[in-house]
Amino acid sequence: MSKIIASAAIRGANTLVQQAEEMLEKAIADKGKDFAFEFPDTAFYLPMIYAMTAFPVKNLEDMRVALGMAKEMLHPEPEETLWKPYLGEALDSGMATLFAEEIILALRYIEGLEPVKDPETGFEYNGFITDTIQRNLGIQLVDGSMPGFAAIIGAAPDEEKALKICRELQEKNILTFLSGNVNGESVTKQLLRQNIELGWDSRIVPLGPDTIHTLYALDWAIRASLIFGGKKPGDFKGHLQYQKDRVFAFAIVLGELDDIKWTTGAGAINMGFPAVADTDIPVIHPTGVCTYEHVDKEFDHDQIVQKSIEVRGLKIVVEKPPIPVSYGPAFEGERIRKEDMFIEFGGQRTPAFELVKMKEVEEVEDGKVTVIGENWQEKYEQGGKMPLGIVIEVAGRKMQKDFESVIERKVHHSINEAQGLWHMGQRDINWIRINNAAKSAGITLEHLGVIWSTMMKHMFKSIVDKVQVTLYTDEADVERVRDEARAIYKERDQRLGSMTDEAVDTFYSCLLCQSFAPSHVCVITPERLGLCGAFNWLDTKAAFEIDPTGGNQPIEKGQLIDARYGRYSGVDDYLGKASGGAVESINLYTIMENPMTSCGCFECIIAIVPEANGVMIVQRGHQGMTPAGMKFSTLAGSVGGGLVSPGFMGIGRNFITSKKFLSGDGGLKRIVWMTKNLKESLREAFQERAAEEGVPDLLDKIADEDVCEDSEKLLEFLSEKGHPALEMDPMI
Ligand code: SF4
């Protein structure tokens, strides 16, 4: 390893540890050693220190102890005359740096200095990344729609190059974190001056203006092995190996490097994250810590993203329809405000609908887009609003009628991924907007059809061979065809509603989360969707047809061993193999005995409340306390990682209104507490189910956060309301 790099990493670590110590002693003098601290919305204390050492830093005195651990990893700078491989010392120093940076940032939070607000522009950086954000993005991490993470540190030579690098990362669906500066200039500022949308929706997230803010990105990475990987705090080797093998992160360092950049980089190399710089630095070739090169250089800014991807060993295939605007998931969260809007369709402003229909192969002319309507070109050119009926006809040898709704749900994503196009809703309550910039770039009405015909074939390769799109723009036509569409929606709903676990021979697995939680298997049945909420039985059935060797595999149900708890011989056989022997048996309809494993991206958590003889349900993102005595983030910490935890389980939100929801434990009537958010979002379906269970006013008997956040008040409320759980058989 280069002596220059090692010396800089060692010097930088010594500087930061000293800085952390000075700040810490001052804070202790001001506030006392017992002053408590936690980063916002995390169950993992100071995550890097916790993952590496299992030591939970809860107050200033704990920081002193953790800093002592950092000091033990420091080394003196190599002497002028000394020659040796310095890798071990540099890596130790890098880890000491990460500990010191985490403590410094925690102390800055205590002082109210984080997240940083830029005094010139008023822009507020993201600061610490919460557990909620991490879990929200979980599904994208595992399904390949977010293949990697880039940390850009410093500033590009000019604004144009800064934007080009970030756009290239966006188009490759890579989540980008920004930090650091070069003499006050930074990529964040370069993008802000060009009015580029920053934040989670655009997948470009400025963490803070200094190099030490890169630690927030590393804190996010290390929580992947805690949350999804089930690695235990203190298993530092397990964590570092997991980071190298499963978290595809890398750094692009723009502009001159200093000791702090080098030492932070050494910390990141410990985690297997390489760096590519645009300046003439010494390189570090493979030694086994990272997958390939550890530090490399690339002076050409048109090549630096590609070079970084190669150095990290990422494989990225992006399908883009032939349209005149950028395309990719990074544009999915883009909003179009009224003043930026060129034209809109639907959204209760004009009649509109969208429908996918299966046709015979010979009835479809692949790639054909037809727009029907009087003077539709002129009306489009005027902008404003227009009626729009969308009929997407698909054909393929393996296409089935059941897949129509699965494909139809992708209308939303495929349009939203186009820059300057926006979609909301579905069926006959859809709403599409095109902004002025997309119109100026040349987006026409036909391009909508081009997007669907390209992307449907790409997403559903083995079931869709041909796609043709017809767009209706005259109000009378839209209303007439919409009536036909409504009859089809109704027929589909009736068919789906009648689908039960008993009526099929095959369930499906989802193994996507195994890339993060190796022992987790979602067993998806007609009446139980995946716990992330993103896949139902039909989705997984279609996914298996599309990719027979992919993450969704059929599970022959086999014999019913226990009808009450939902145990099947075929499910147990499959699980034994698919979980690598970690899980031998599960019950589908109970939380009490061998419930399904949980990965980390569940929409909700159910937890037993023994005092109330029932369960509570809290959704991801809820910040408050619950009657289980834990917040969502703490509960999630003990449920995830591919574990079976009787009494606790991650679920998809819509499972709550399934007839199979905890049916072995008494079903819906066991719910004693549920957040207001869940009550409101499920109200209609919940009330229907409650009536079926003979308690039509059940929702009013269930407490929420406005009623109480502890079990004592909960019991009072339940007794007062006469909640049925109090009369049911004991859960334990
Ligand atoms: S269905 Fe289950 S395994 Fe598949 S992505 Fe969702 S949570 Fe992960």
Tab-separated table of N, CA, C and O in Angstrom, residues 38-74:
chain	number	residue	atom	x	y	z
A	38	GLU	N	-29.702	10.060	21.228
A	38	GLU	CA	-29.886	9.067	20.165
A	38	GLU	C	-30.093	9.805	18.847
A	38	GLU	O	-30.672	10.892	18.812
A	39	PHE	N	-29.560	9.225	17.761
A	39	PHE	CA	-29.807	9.800	16.440
A	39	PHE	C	-31.302	9.669	16.158
A	39	PHE	O	-31.973	8.772	16.698
A	40	PRO	N	-31.862	10.524	15.276
A	40	PRO	CA	-33.300	10.458	15.032
A	40	PRO	C	-33.747	9.121	14.431
A	40	PRO	O	-33.119	8.640	13.476
A	41	ASP	N	-34.806	8.547	14.971
A	41	ASP	CA	-35.476	7.366	14.425
A	41	ASP	C	-34.524	6.217	14.068
A	41	ASP	O	-34.455	5.795	12.921
A	42	THR	N	-33.789	5.755	15.062
A	42	THR	CA	-33.004	4.540	14.842
A	42	THR	C	-33.048	3.690	16.108
A	42	THR	O	-33.136	4.227	17.215
A	43	ALA	N	-33.005	2.384	15.910
A	43	ALA	CA	-32.964	1.476	17.056
A	43	ALA	C	-31.533	1.009	17.302
A	43	ALA	O	-31.301	0.102	18.092
A	44	PHE	N	-30.557	1.632	16.596
A	44	PHE	CA	-29.201	1.080	16.607
A	44	PHE	C	-28.156	2.037	17.210
A	44	PHE	O	-26.986	1.978	16.840
A	45	TYR	N	-28.618	2.947	18.097
A	45	TYR	CA	-27.701	3.812	18.849
A	45	TYR	C	-26.776	4.556	17.883
A	45	TYR	O	-27.259	5.173	16.953
A	46	LEU	N	-25.455	4.461	18.101
A	46	LEU	CA	-24.509	4.982	17.111
A	46	LEU	C	-24.167	3.756	16.251
A	46	LEU	O	-23.380	2.890	16.667
A	47	PRO	N	-24.813	3.641	15.066
A	47	PRO	CA	-24.861	2.351	14.359
A	47	PRO	C	-23.498	1.722	14.044
A	47	PRO	O	-23.350	0.508	14.156
A	48	MET	N	-22.514	2.536	13.672
A	48	MET	CA	-21.219	1.933	13.308
A	48	MET	C	-20.575	1.302	14.549
A	48	MET	O	-20.115	0.150	14.523
A	49	ILE	N	-20.569	2.065	15.624
A	49	ILE	CA	-19.945	1.567	16.861
A	49	ILE	C	-20.724	0.348	17.371
A	49	ILE	O	-20.146	-0.661	17.778
A	50	TYR	N	-22.051	0.417	17.282
A	50	TYR	CA	-22.891	-0.681	17.775
A	50	TYR	C	-22.660	-1.952	16.951
A	50	TYR	O	-22.502	-3.047	17.499
A	51	ALA	N	-22.613	-1.806	15.628
A	51	ALA	CA	-22.437	-2.995	14.770
A	51	ALA	C	-21.069	-3.638	15.012
A	51	ALA	O	-20.940	-4.855	15.100
A	52	MET	N	-20.034	-2.794	15.155
A	52	MET	CA	-18.673	-3.330	15.267
A	52	MET	C	-18.389	-3.895	16.658
A	52	MET	O	-17.634	-4.855	16.805
A	53	THR	N	-18.983	-3.282	17.704
A	53	THR	CA	-18.562	-3.647	19.061
A	53	THR	C	-19.694	-4.178	19.945
A	53	THR	O	-19.424	-4.655	21.048
A	54	ALA	N	-20.954	-4.033	19.510
A	54	ALA	CA	-22.133	-4.384	20.316
A	54	ALA	C	-22.309	-3.420	21.498
A	54	ALA	O	-23.134	-3.665	22.371
A	55	PHE	N	-21.529	-2.345	21.529
A	55	PHE	CA	-21.639	-1.407	22.642
A	55	PHE	C	-22.685	-0.337	22.299
A	55	PHE	O	-22.505	0.422	21.349
A	56	PRO	N	-23.807	-0.282	23.075
A	56	PRO	CA	-24.838	0.710	22.762
A	56	PRO	C	-24.520	2.064	23.397
A	56	PRO	O	-24.587	2.196	24.620
A	57	VAL	N	-24.165	3.018	22.590
A	57	VAL	CA	-23.858	4.347	23.131
A	57	VAL	C	-25.163	5.076	23.407
A	57	VAL	O	-25.932	5.357	22.484
A	58	LYS	N	-25.419	5.342	24.693
A	58	LYS	CA	-26.698	5.963	25.050
A	58	LYS	C	-26.527	7.350	25.654
A	58	LYS	O	-27.482	8.082	25.791
A	59	ASN	N	-25.293	7.656	26.092
A	59	ASN	CA	-25.090	8.979	26.696
A	59	ASN	C	-23.634	9.412	26.499
A	59	ASN	O	-22.837	8.691	25.877
A	60	LEU	N	-23.302	10.569	27.045
A	60	LEU	CA	-21.969	11.125	26.791
A	60	LEU	C	-20.869	10.255	27.397
A	60	LEU	O	-19.794	10.096	26.807
A	61	GLU	N	-21.133	9.661	28.547
A	61	GLU	CA	-20.123	8.804	29.162
A	61	GLU	C	-19.841	7.593	28.254
A	61	GLU	O	-18.702	7.154	28.094
A	62	ASP	N	-20.921	7.054	27.648
A	62	ASP	CA	-20.738	5.931	26.718
A	62	ASP	C	-19.860	6.352	25.532
A	62	ASP	O	-19.083	5.561	25.002
A	63	MET	N	-20.029	7.622	25.119
A	63	MET	CA	-19.193	8.093	23.992
A	63	MET	C	-17.726	8.066	24.394
A	63	MET	O	-16.855	7.759	23.596
A	64	ARG	N	-17.472	8.378	25.661
A	64	ARG	CA	-16.093	8.365	26.158
A	64	ARG	C	-15.517	6.942	26.036
A	64	ARG	O	-14.386	6.743	25.600
A	65	VAL	N	-16.344	5.963	26.421
A	65	VAL	CA	-15.894	4.562	26.343
A	65	VAL	C	-15.619	4.187	24.891
A	65	VAL	O	-14.591	3.590	24.550
A	66	ALA	N	-16.540	4.588	23.998
A	66	ALA	CA	-16.381	4.236	22.576
A	66	ALA	C	-15.153	4.916	21.982
A	66	ALA	O	-14.431	4.328	21.164
A	67	LEU	N	-14.919	6.139	22.425
A	67	LEU	CA	-13.748	6.844	21.910
A	67	LEU	C	-12.469	6.150	22.372
A	67	LEU	O	-11.457	6.119	21.656
A	68	GLY	N	-12.517	5.577	23.559
A	68	GLY	CA	-11.371	4.796	24.054
A	68	GLY	C	-11.079	3.627	23.113
A	68	GLY	O	-9.913	3.309	22.846
A	69	MET	N	-12.143	3.010	22.592
A	69	MET	CA	-11.933	1.906	21.636
A	69	MET	C	-11.270	2.435	20.362
A	69	MET	O	-10.405	1.790	19.775
A	70	ALA	N	-11.709	3.627	19.926
A	70	ALA	CA	-11.110	4.226	18.722
A	70	ALA	C	-9.625	4.486	18.959
A	70	ALA	O	-8.786	4.215	18.091
A	71	LYS	N	-9.299	4.967	20.143
A	71	LYS	CA	-7.888	5.295	20.439
A	71	LYS	C	-7.007	4.057	20.335
A	71	LYS	O	-5.855	4.131	19.913
A	72	GLU	N	-7.571	2.925	20.742
A	72	GLU	CA	-6.777	1.689	20.677
A	72	GLU	C	-6.424	1.300	19.249
A	72	GLU	O	-5.520	0.517	19.004
A	73	MET	N	-7.159	1.836	18.294
A	73	MET	CA	-6.882	1.486	16.892
A	73	MET	C	-5.948	2.487	16.207
A	73	MET	O	-5.636	2.354	15.035
A	74	LEU	N	-5.520	3.510	16.938
A	74	LEU	CA	-4.647	4.525	16.322
A	74	LEU	C	-3.213	4.011	16.209
A	74	LEU	O	-2.786	3.147	16.970
